[in-house]
Amino acid sequence: MHFTSEQRLDDGVLERPFLLGDIPGVLWTPASASPSAPVPLILLGHPPLGLRRMYPRLAGRARHAAADGFAAATIELPGSGDRPRWAALEQARADLRRAMESGEPVDDEIIDAVVLPLVEKSVAEWQAALDALLSLPEIGGPIGYSGGVISIGVRLASVEPRVSAAVLFAGSLVPAAILEEARRVTIPLHVLLQWDDEGNDRQAALDLFDAFGSKEKSLHANMGGHTGVPQFAGEPAARFFARHLK
């Protein structure tokens, strides 16, 4: 991991963009973090829109996490932002757009092509990032995951024992294989769902929640579309992490 710059934000949070090989990312640490007082870490998931475009929302989430005593980090998804184009993934997304625009049903083959390769590559990269982040003396455990793409969060929660709690954002396509993997997820979960999400199959999100094997799982549904998550929805999510990461 190579830090490319750093700045101290007005609330004392240290923001450090980095490169992990050719993967861009950002680490935010609260002013309280030090080798003698390492802090827990929250991994910030996000949709494949590029870090530059997502930065304001990610930085806002990270600064809220820092106020609660957590470090936060994110990485650029494969094929997004400044990373090289991924031809097969772009073709799959084009097929998805055509099906949706024509009103055709989105079949399992299209869903698998759009989601599963991204999950496979992203989770391996998140695990490599976690290795590097935990080597920093100011970062300790436990580890949480917060955000989407929800299938990435499901896979990471099912295969990465260092992740001990997750806040998952429903609102993306869920392959049948991920639904089955959800049965192996046993960590505490807090799931956010926008009830009127125009691009989300609500029943698929409910089926996924039902499939999770966690003894502690809660579903928080709010009225509104995909980008209409109310600001107050962050408060119970913050309390969830405070319970499980401190």
Coordinates of N, CA and C in Angstrom, one line a residue, residues 8-16 28-41 62-72 136-140 246:
R8 N -5.4 16.8 6.5 CA -6.2 16.8 7.8 C -7.5 17.7 7.6
L9 N -8.6 17.0 7.7 CA -9.9 17.7 7.4 C -10.2 18.6 8.6
D10 N -11.2 19.4 8.5 CA -11.5 20.4 9.5 C -12.0 19.8 10.8
D11 N -12.5 18.6 10.8 CA -12.9 17.9 12.0 C -11.8 17.0 12.6
G12 N -10.6 17.2 12.1 CA -9.4 16.4 12.6 C -9.2 15.1 12.0
V13 N -10.1 14.7 11.1 CA -10.0 13.4 10.4 C -8.8 13.4 9.4
L14 N -8.0 12.4 9.4 CA -6.9 12.3 8.5 C -7.3 11.5 7.2
E15 N -7.3 12.2 6.1 CA -7.7 11.5 4.8 C -6.5 11.2 4.0
R16 N -6.3 9.9 3.6 CA -5.1 9.5 2.9 C -5.5 8.7 1.7
W28 N -9.6 6.9 5.9 CA -9.9 8.1 6.8 C -9.7 7.5 8.2
T29 N -8.9 8.3 9.0 CA -8.7 7.9 10.4 C -9.1 9.0 11.3
P30 N -9.7 8.7 12.5 CA -10.0 9.8 13.4 C -8.8 10.3 14.1
A31 N -8.9 11.5 14.6 CA -7.7 12.1 15.3 C -7.2 11.3 16.4
S32 N -8.1 10.5 17.0 CA -7.7 9.7 18.2 C -6.9 8.5 17.8
A33 N -6.8 8.1 16.6 CA -6.1 6.9 16.2 C -4.6 7.1 16.3
S34 N -4.0 6.0 16.9 CA -2.5 6.1 17.1 C -2.0 4.7 17.3
P35 N -0.7 4.4 17.2 CA -0.2 3.1 17.4 C -0.5 2.6 18.8
S36 N -0.6 3.5 19.8 CA -0.9 3.1 21.2 C -2.4 3.0 21.4
A37 N -3.2 3.5 20.4 CA -4.7 3.4 20.6 C -5.3 3.1 19.2
P38 N -5.0 1.9 18.7 CA -5.6 1.6 17.3 C -7.1 1.5 17.4
V39 N -7.7 1.8 16.3 CA -9.2 1.9 16.2 C -9.8 0.9 15.3
P40 N -11.0 0.5 15.5 CA -11.7 -0.4 14.6 C -11.8 0.2 13.2
L41 N -12.2 -0.7 12.2 CA -12.2 -0.3 10.8 C -13.5 -0.7 10.2
A62 N -17.6 8.4 6.0 CA -16.3 8.2 6.7 C -16.2 9.1 7.9
R63 N -16.6 10.4 7.7 CA -16.4 11.3 8.7 C -17.4 11.1 9.9
H64 N -18.6 10.6 9.5 CA -19.5 10.1 10.6 C -18.9 9.0 11.4
A65 N -18.3 8.0 10.6 CA -17.7 6.9 11.3 C -16.6 7.3 12.2
A66 N -15.8 8.3 11.7 CA -14.6 8.8 12.5 C -15.1 9.5 13.8
A67 N -16.3 10.2 13.7 CA -16.8 10.8 14.9 C -17.2 9.8 16.0
D68 N -17.5 8.6 15.5 CA -17.8 7.5 16.5 C -16.6 6.7 16.9
G69 N -15.4 7.1 16.4 CA -14.2 6.4 16.8 C -13.7 5.3 15.9
F70 N -14.2 5.3 14.6 CA -13.8 4.3 13.7 C -13.0 4.9 12.5
A71 N -12.0 4.1 12.1 CA -11.4 4.4 10.8 C -12.3 3.9 9.7
A72 N -12.2 4.4 8.5 CA -13.0 3.9 7.3 C -12.1 3.9 6.1
L136 N -1.2 -1.5 9.4 CA -1.0 -0.2 9.9 C -1.1 -0.2 11.4
P137 N -0.2 0.4 12.1 CA -0.3 0.3 13.6 C -1.5 1.0 14.2
E138 N -2.0 2.0 13.5 CA -3.2 2.7 14.1 C -4.5 2.1 13.8
I139 N -4.5 1.0 13.0 CA -5.7 0.3 12.6 C -5.8 -1.1 13.4
G140 N -6.9 -1.3 14.1 CA -7.0 -2.6 14.8 C -8.3 -3.2 14.4
K246 N -17.1 -2.1 19.1 CA -16.4 -1.5 20.3 C -16.4 -2.5 21.4

